[in-house]
Amino acid sequence: MLTEISAGQWRELIELALFFAQSEPWKWMDDSQVVGVLHPQTQEKAYCSVMGRESEFKALAIYPGREGWWSYLQINQEEADTDPNEIMYKQHCLVISFELRARADADDLALLRHAGLKDHDLKWIPSFRSYLPGFVPATPSGDEFQWLSLVLPQICVAVQEIHAGKHVVPEQGLDKEGRLLFRSIDPAIGDWQSAWLKPDPQANFSPPQAQLSEELAIAARAMPQTEDMWLVEEFFVPEPAEDQEGERAFFPRALLFFDIEMQEFRGMSLLHPDTWPAAVAESLVEMLLAQGRRPGQIVVSKKENLILLKPFCKALSIGIHLETTLDILPDLRDAVLEMWREQDAE
């Protein structure tokens, strides 16, 4: 876990994290009581959630910027029966978690020693991880470290003010005016203060859509259209891959056609997280060309995929509808995972 960040910088951050853990703010805060920090230079907002009140997992999750806020909102809107791994794959956040020393990760203990700290006397061992959609959790980058260094001391102040009764943070964090409690620098006094501010507006976000170039649309429309009904499904393959040595490992995103009537695959692509959703339409057309035809109907099991594929289906005169009662996804995931393992074994 050693990075270009100096040992002294790590030591300062670790000591702040230990101070946060020693106060045990999860005893009086819930993970839905979001508190923010406003970046004094960029005016970007970071959104923080204290975790551990109702679980053994003790942590501070920091969702930086608009993308982080959208990630938090999306995760908290997931259905109760959603695969927890799928939720993890979609996170865009920085997490400082705390493990009892007996259960601490060897890399986290090594980081303590690198920072010149002794772990034997500590109750909590902090762990710092960066989560990006589709990528394996990793050590924070230099830019992410700067976010952690900015946010953590302000959250330490905010949770103590909440504990002292200076602020009442409702569930979901928002007050009646739709504001969150933020730590920000007051330009009048040039120092940090707590104030209620509006979060980034949700209206700025919309689910992605697969856009099809006219060239690809012409090629796909030239194929005969059948009355078949094919399922389009996507999910993360739960085993990591690497493009090049030293690159951050990622979870490939499977995109597939499945013939519902014949119960067989009609094509599959494995996409890098950075190519989603830009490569979706092209990958689907390639699969259609390989089959030599296009179906009359496409079925999806998730609303986000309905939105994703509407422009694609409209361009190719393919009907599309949502069927949330489909229960084939676990079997499809197992089949793809088996193929993935067989490919690795060759």
XYZ file of C-alpha atoms in Angstrom:
346
model
C 0.000 0.000 0.000
C 3.015 2.305 -0.113
C 2.648 5.117 -2.622
C 4.348 8.328 -3.703
C 2.743 10.012 -0.673
C 5.382 10.625 1.994
C 5.515 8.801 5.313
C 4.979 12.083 7.134
C 1.811 12.848 5.186
C 0.486 9.365 5.889
C 1.272 9.772 9.582
C -0.773 12.984 9.834
C -3.721 11.390 8.066
C -3.551 8.196 10.113
C -3.445 10.147 13.376
C -6.552 12.081 12.296
C -8.282 8.822 11.406
C -7.406 7.358 14.806
C -8.784 10.459 16.529
C -12.007 10.030 14.534
C -12.264 6.337 15.479
C -11.546 6.949 19.160
C -14.545 9.280 19.381
C -16.740 6.487 17.924
C -19.227 8.803 16.147
C -21.215 5.786 14.921
C -22.654 5.656 18.439
C -24.708 8.800 17.765
C -24.782 9.035 13.946
C -26.456 6.926 11.281
C -25.065 6.355 7.797
C -28.022 8.251 6.297
C -27.080 11.467 8.157
C -24.846 12.835 5.408
C -22.531 15.736 6.223
C -20.588 17.648 3.559
C -17.319 19.523 3.127
C -16.947 22.324 0.575
C -13.554 22.492 -1.138
C -12.296 26.066 -0.581
C -10.521 26.335 -3.961
C -12.648 24.352 -6.423
C -16.010 24.731 -4.633
C -16.590 21.012 -5.168
C -18.562 19.258 -2.479
C -17.671 16.024 -0.702
C -20.406 14.009 1.013
C -19.603 11.982 4.114
C -21.399 9.085 5.748
C -20.512 7.613 9.148
C -21.028 3.847 9.060
C -21.260 1.321 11.886
C -24.223 2.188 14.083
C -26.059 -1.016 13.160
C -23.191 -3.159 11.892
C -19.721 -4.334 12.795
C -18.259 -2.444 9.828
C -16.985 0.859 11.251
C -16.021 3.422 8.640
C -16.231 6.895 7.185
C -17.264 6.936 3.528
C -16.425 10.071 1.540
C -18.172 10.625 -1.793
C -16.200 13.335 -3.648
C -17.778 15.714 -6.120
C -20.930 15.380 -8.192
C -20.035 11.858 -9.298
C -19.605 10.790 -5.691
C -22.963 12.293 -4.682
C -24.687 10.535 -7.563
C -23.015 7.278 -6.507
C -24.322 7.692 -2.962
C -27.850 8.407 -4.172
C -27.857 5.467 -6.566
C -26.555 3.018 -3.960
C -29.180 4.095 -1.453
C -31.941 3.663 -4.025
C -31.003 0.037 -4.764
C -33.592 -2.586 -3.960
C -33.158 -4.542 -0.736
C -32.487 -7.791 -2.633
C -29.793 -6.282 -4.884
C -26.547 -8.251 -4.932
C -24.260 -6.443 -2.429
C -21.284 -7.086 -4.722
C -23.051 -5.260 -7.551
C -23.502 -2.288 -5.224
C -19.788 -2.346 -4.370
C -18.837 -2.377 -8.067
C -20.779 0.862 -8.636
C -19.337 2.897 -5.767
C -17.415 6.123 -6.319
C -16.015 6.949 -2.913
C -13.108 6.929 -0.504
C -13.484 4.746 2.558
C -11.599 4.926 5.837
C -12.551 1.766 7.696
C -11.447 0.537 11.098
C -10.650 -3.035 12.073
C -9.715 -4.457 15.433
C -5.991 -5.197 15.405
C -6.461 -8.973 15.477
C -8.394 -8.809 12.204
C -6.394 -6.085 10.459
C -5.064 -6.476 6.927
C -1.295 -6.982 6.619
C -1.028 -4.071 4.149
C -2.677 -1.717 6.639
C -0.295 -2.785 9.388
C 2.614 -2.228 6.987
C 1.351 1.275 6.238
C 1.320 2.090 9.957
C 4.931 0.987 10.254
C 5.846 2.953 7.116
C 4.351 6.048 8.788
C 6.434 5.418 11.924
C 3.500 4.343 14.108
C 3.282 1.312 16.382
C 0.228 -0.862 15.979
C 0.487 -2.959 19.153
C -1.190 -0.372 21.387
C -4.007 0.523 18.986
C -7.600 -0.645 19.322
C -8.475 0.319 15.751
C -6.331 -0.135 12.655
C -7.361 2.298 9.896
C -7.636 1.188 6.287
C -7.741 3.649 3.353
C -9.333 2.508 0.101
C -10.414 4.136 -3.138
C -13.534 2.774 -4.833
C -14.205 3.616 -8.474
C -17.055 2.092 -10.501
C -15.929 -1.216 -11.944
C -12.455 -1.153 -10.398
C -10.893 -3.196 -7.616
C -10.516 -1.169 -4.379
C -7.022 0.313 -4.215
C -4.754 2.702 -2.356
C -5.911 6.319 -2.842
C -4.153 8.284 -5.562
C -2.416 11.576 -4.865
C -5.531 13.582 -5.734
C -7.704 11.326 -3.594
C -5.253 11.646 -0.718
C -5.714 15.426 -0.934
C -9.477 14.973 -0.595
C -8.943 12.784 2.473
C -6.587 15.341 4.028
C -9.077 18.155 3.423
C -12.227 16.336 4.529
C -11.180 14.286 7.540
C -10.281 17.132 9.961
C -13.530 18.941 9.119
C -15.636 15.840 9.650
C -13.942 15.329 13.018
C -15.229 18.793 13.985
C -18.688 18.265 12.491
C -19.411 14.991 14.294
C -18.379 16.520 17.618
C -20.657 19.524 17.036
C -23.525 17.151 16.272
C -22.755 15.152 19.419
C -22.792 18.377 21.460
C -26.252 19.236 20.130
C -25.207 22.227 18.015
C -26.869 20.721 14.956
C -29.713 18.297 14.428
C -29.085 16.268 11.289
C -32.236 14.441 10.170
C -32.341 11.079 8.433
C -31.160 11.350 4.810
C -29.235 14.424 5.988
C -31.557 16.948 4.325
C -33.424 19.590 6.289
C -36.879 20.900 5.301
C -35.301 23.222 2.732
C -33.371 20.352 1.119
C -30.020 21.420 2.568
C -27.157 19.432 4.105
C -24.866 20.432 6.940
C -21.534 21.480 5.411
C -18.166 22.551 6.687
C -16.940 25.448 4.560
C -14.671 28.464 4.807
C -16.523 31.678 5.603
C -14.927 34.346 3.361
C -15.807 37.042 5.881
C -13.658 35.511 8.615
C -11.374 33.300 6.528
C -11.965 30.269 8.699
C -14.000 27.070 8.678
C -17.591 27.110 9.878
C -20.650 24.854 9.762
C -23.549 25.959 7.582
C -26.569 24.448 5.831
C -26.053 24.428 2.051
C -27.745 22.894 -0.965
C -26.145 19.680 -2.308
C -25.447 19.186 -5.999
C -28.832 19.043 -7.754
C -30.031 15.597 -8.753
C -31.434 17.077 -11.972
C -27.871 17.337 -13.301
C -27.669 13.567 -13.500
C -29.344 11.170 -15.876
C -28.836 7.444 -16.527
C -26.525 6.747 -19.477
C -27.835 5.876 -22.934
C -26.198 3.789 -25.652
C -25.788 6.027 -28.693
C -25.526 4.365 -32.105
C -23.625 5.923 -35.008
C -25.479 6.176 -38.317
C -22.912 3.912 -39.985
C -23.508 1.119 -37.478
C -27.271 1.667 -37.594
C -27.276 1.206 -41.387
C -25.247 -2.003 -41.085
C -27.572 -3.399 -38.421
C -30.782 -2.409 -40.219
C -29.558 -4.233 -43.337
C -29.852 -7.545 -41.500
C -33.124 -9.497 -41.583
C -35.367 -9.038 -38.555
C -36.952 -12.059 -36.875
C -39.739 -12.423 -34.349
C -37.278 -13.637 -31.715
C -37.252 -12.196 -28.216
C -33.773 -11.766 -26.773
C -32.789 -10.719 -23.300
C -30.076 -8.085 -22.980
C -28.327 -8.338 -19.629
C -25.241 -6.758 -18.103
C -23.337 -7.338 -14.898
C -19.829 -7.231 -13.479
C -17.797 -10.440 -13.635
C -16.814 -10.970 -9.978
C -13.177 -11.828 -10.717
C -10.662 -9.066 -11.489
C -8.543 -8.589 -14.594
C -5.642 -6.337 -15.583
C -4.908 -4.724 -18.951
C -1.232 -4.169 -18.255
C 1.089 -4.888 -15.369
C 0.938 -2.066 -12.875
C -2.488 -0.886 -14.053
C -5.355 -0.846 -11.607
C -7.238 -4.150 -11.681
C -10.867 -4.019 -12.770
C -14.010 -6.121 -12.921
C -15.000 -6.729 -16.570
C -18.573 -5.824 -17.362
C -20.391 -8.588 -19.215
C -22.852 -7.492 -21.910
C -24.840 -10.273 -23.535
C -27.732 -11.354 -25.713
C -29.668 -14.391 -24.502
C -32.354 -16.124 -26.573
C -35.215 -16.637 -24.125
C -37.116 -19.201 -26.207
C -34.066 -21.299 -27.198
C -32.341 -20.783 -23.824
C -28.947 -20.058 -25.364
C -26.465 -17.216 -25.714
C -26.596 -15.102 -28.871
C -23.453 -13.167 -28.113
C -21.356 -11.739 -25.283
C -18.783 -8.983 -24.830
C -16.596 -8.149 -21.848
C -16.125 -4.394 -21.513
C -13.609 -2.361 -19.527
C -15.286 0.000 -17.006
C -13.782 3.021 -18.773
C -15.612 2.104 -21.993
C -19.077 2.010 -20.391
C -21.494 3.141 -21.821
C -19.631 4.430 -24.902
C -18.870 0.937 -26.257
C -22.292 -0.599 -25.556
C -23.991 0.144 -28.884
C -20.983 -0.907 -30.968
C -20.621 -4.159 -28.997
C -24.303 -4.998 -29.429
C -24.139 -4.382 -33.193
C -21.065 -6.607 -33.461
C -22.993 -9.388 -31.739
C -25.964 -8.894 -34.055
C -23.713 -9.023 -37.122
C -22.194 -12.258 -35.831
C -25.718 -13.734 -35.611
C -26.704 -12.388 -39.006
C -30.047 -11.101 -37.798
C -31.733 -8.813 -35.294
C -34.567 -9.768 -32.964
C -38.012 -8.259 -33.061
C -38.077 -7.718 -29.311
C -35.539 -7.068 -26.557
C -36.291 -7.710 -22.897
C -34.406 -6.143 -19.980
C -34.691 -6.874 -16.271
C -33.589 -3.485 -14.914
C -34.981 0.003 -15.449
C -31.514 1.454 -16.005
C -31.039 -0.928 -18.946
C -34.388 0.110 -20.386
C -33.143 3.704 -20.424
C -29.717 2.613 -21.677
C -31.068 0.749 -24.711
C -34.063 2.833 -25.793
C -32.144 4.897 -28.399
C -30.424 1.748 -29.691
C -33.716 -0.118 -30.117
C -35.447 2.865 -31.687
C -32.674 3.220 -34.277
C -32.997 -0.469 -35.246
C -36.817 -0.703 -35.028
C -36.594 -3.255 -32.224
C -39.270 -3.351 -29.552
C -38.081 -3.191 -25.945
C -39.833 -3.783 -22.655
C -39.015 -4.189 -18.988
C -39.649 -7.454 -17.162
C -38.587 -7.136 -13.534
C -39.799 -10.620 -12.577
C -37.099 -12.403 -14.595
C -35.007 -14.586 -12.304
C -32.414 -15.801 -14.816
C -29.635 -13.344 -13.899
C -27.915 -15.574 -11.262
C -27.718 -18.456 -13.754
C -26.355 -16.179 -16.471
C -23.746 -14.784 -14.095
C -22.657 -18.307 -13.099
C -22.396 -19.379 -16.751
C -20.284 -16.356 -17.688
C -18.067 -16.818 -14.646
C -17.483 -20.459 -15.587
C -16.490 -19.426 -19.136
C -14.216 -16.741 -17.684
C -12.435 -19.272 -15.466
C -12.070 -21.752 -18.320
C -10.504 -19.018 -20.461
C -8.029 -18.157 -17.694
C -7.096 -21.832 -17.312
C -6.140 -22.208 -20.996
